[in-house]
Amino acid sequence: FFEILLCADEGSQTAPIYLTSMAMATLTEHQIRLVDAVQSRDLGRVQEILSSQVVDPNFPCNEDGDAPLHLAVRSGQLDIVRTLVEIGKADVRAQYDRWRAAPINVAARRGYLQMVKLLVEEYKSPVDMPQKDGHTAMSLAELYQHTEVINLLQKLRVGGLAEAITSGDFRKVRMIMEEGLCSPVYPINPEGDTPLHLAASAGHVQTVRLLIENKADVHAANSAGCMPIHNAARQAHTGVVELLVEEFDVSIDAPQNDGQTATELLQRTRRRDVRELLTQLQGRQKKSGLISAVAQGDLPTLNSMLAGGIDVKIKANKDDDTLVHIAASKGDVEVVRLLMEKGAPVDETNLHGETPLHVAAKTGNLEVVSVLVKTYGADITTKQRGGLTPGALAKQNKHVGVVLLLNTMGEKNASPKAPYPMKPRILRPEDAPRPSRHATASMSLLMASRMEVEDPPPKKPQDTGLGPKTSKAACTEEKPQEIGLGPKTSKAACIEEKPQEIGLGPKTS
């Protein structure tokens, strides 16, 4: 590429800069002006350009991929570096150049003590960011024998992270993390190992957790394709393996570049506790795979796992949802059918008291609601903890189709003996029950009076002058065997019906 000599401002007395034709083709006018100001060490123009907010300083500005911040660091311009970072928000982690070197690496390589101190202490630049050849700021300072920079980094405890992890010095690791001087994200050696790889190899559970909390990548692979779980499994550190699998969902079946998995690495040991842990983890891994297959509607995988006899009655999460709850929430009717055919419970509730029917009704999955109710007899009257039935939840969420379906099913399932609303029943005299043998005297009199109406009229009794007339049928109860009306009743009992009319005074037997 031919080079172009550029002076940004006519009549400028500053030193010219050189840009290739490719750089010229990719940079805007404002970017070219900023590069010129940085190269010319013109602090005033840099401040003016950045304050106008017409350009973002985070861009590669030459064939080597340097950003303006790299140029300023390389030339040792502390004030321009401050301006780029504080006004322009330049990224101190930028690795644009062909060496993938962060600005701190450039400063450490050149032995700029004050620049290193500025970047680390004020702008929290990580010093463990490896460049393309694996070197970090510390290793570059050691390589070029910049003693003052080495001492500074050691004083800041930056260079001691790997040592602290390997030795199990948790307090020191925590101190480094709190100061923000080192990030556990980046590799710390040419092999591509991260701090988490080292902690897993050492078996330090507490340190592993701390690094992950500080955004260490549990799936980061080194140049051999080895992840932290492989390191832990190779050394049979069961605590680290269990932590990674149980709390951070790391698979024990992920292979390295050579094809070996954490499972195979664990199987090499003869320790009983390792074998027991592996059995537990494999069971949990299968459970996790089953839940994932249900959630994704992966019928082939689901069929394969169910054919192996895996339990479909498991709880899928901390809310105690069953597999049917999950399938119902996804509206996957085929998965619901498959699970039900394999013996999954239809009316089991979760921690919220909801059955799968509640979930399907709440989300408006009409087809799932229909299958659960019509095919598998799901109970439409069950109330969740809030006191709502599936129909009430559907109504609350305005799923009209589900509401109509559940109302229809409710009417069909209602008892025919007690339809709602009930019509009042009008009792007629003929509906009165026949008296039993042990009916009271009053009931006997009532039945006798009915017979007087229904039977042919009896002969007129003689007037005794004792008051109101009493029918023969009523008084002949003295001989019930003749008319079959139950126990004998004395004549006095007949007269006692209206003693006030007779005027006999106190009742006598």
Coordinates of N, CA and C in Angstrom, one line a residue, residues 352-355 357-359 362 380-396:
H352 N -48.0 -23.8 44.3 CA -49.0 -22.8 44.3 C -50.4 -23.4 44.3
G353 N -50.5 -24.8 44.4 CA -51.8 -25.4 44.4 C -52.4 -25.6 43.1
E354 N -51.6 -25.4 42.0 CA -52.1 -25.5 40.7 C -51.9 -26.8 40.1
T355 N -52.9 -27.4 39.4 CA -52.7 -28.6 38.6 C -52.3 -28.2 37.2
L357 N -54.0 -28.5 34.7 CA -55.2 -27.9 34.1 C -55.2 -26.4 34.4
H358 N -54.9 -26.0 35.6 CA -54.8 -24.6 36.0 C -53.8 -23.9 35.0
V359 N -52.6 -24.5 34.8 CA -51.6 -23.9 34.0 C -52.1 -23.7 32.6
K362 N -54.8 -21.0 32.5 CA -54.3 -19.7 32.7 C -53.6 -19.1 31.5
I380 N -62.0 -30.3 37.2 CA -62.2 -28.9 36.8 C -62.6 -28.0 38.0
T381 N -62.8 -28.7 39.2 CA -63.3 -28.0 40.4 C -62.1 -27.7 41.4
T382 N -60.9 -28.2 41.1 CA -59.8 -28.0 42.1 C -59.5 -26.5 42.1
K383 N -59.3 -26.0 43.4 CA -58.9 -24.6 43.5 C -57.4 -24.5 43.9
Q384 N -56.8 -23.5 43.4 CA -55.4 -23.3 43.7 C -55.3 -22.5 45.0
R385 N -54.1 -22.1 45.5 CA -54.0 -21.4 46.7 C -54.8 -20.1 46.8
G386 N -54.9 -19.5 45.6 CA -55.7 -18.2 45.6 C -57.2 -18.4 45.6
G387 N -57.6 -19.7 45.6 CA -59.0 -20.0 45.7 C -59.7 -20.0 44.3
L388 N -58.9 -20.1 43.2 CA -59.5 -20.0 41.9 C -59.4 -21.4 41.2
T389 N -60.5 -21.7 40.5 CA -60.6 -23.0 39.7 C -59.9 -22.7 38.4
P390 N -59.7 -23.7 37.6 CA -59.2 -23.5 36.2 C -60.1 -22.5 35.4
G391 N -61.4 -22.7 35.5 CA -62.3 -21.8 34.8 C -62.2 -20.4 35.2
A392 N -62.0 -20.2 36.5 CA -61.9 -18.8 37.1 C -60.6 -18.2 36.6
L393 N -59.5 -19.0 36.5 CA -58.2 -18.4 36.0 C -58.3 -18.1 34.5
A394 N -59.0 -18.9 33.7 CA -59.2 -18.6 32.3 C -60.0 -17.4 32.1
K395 N -61.1 -17.2 33.0 CA -61.9 -16.0 32.9 C -61.1 -14.8 33.3
Q396 N -60.3 -14.9 34.3 CA -59.4 -13.8 34.7 C -58.5 -13.3 33.7

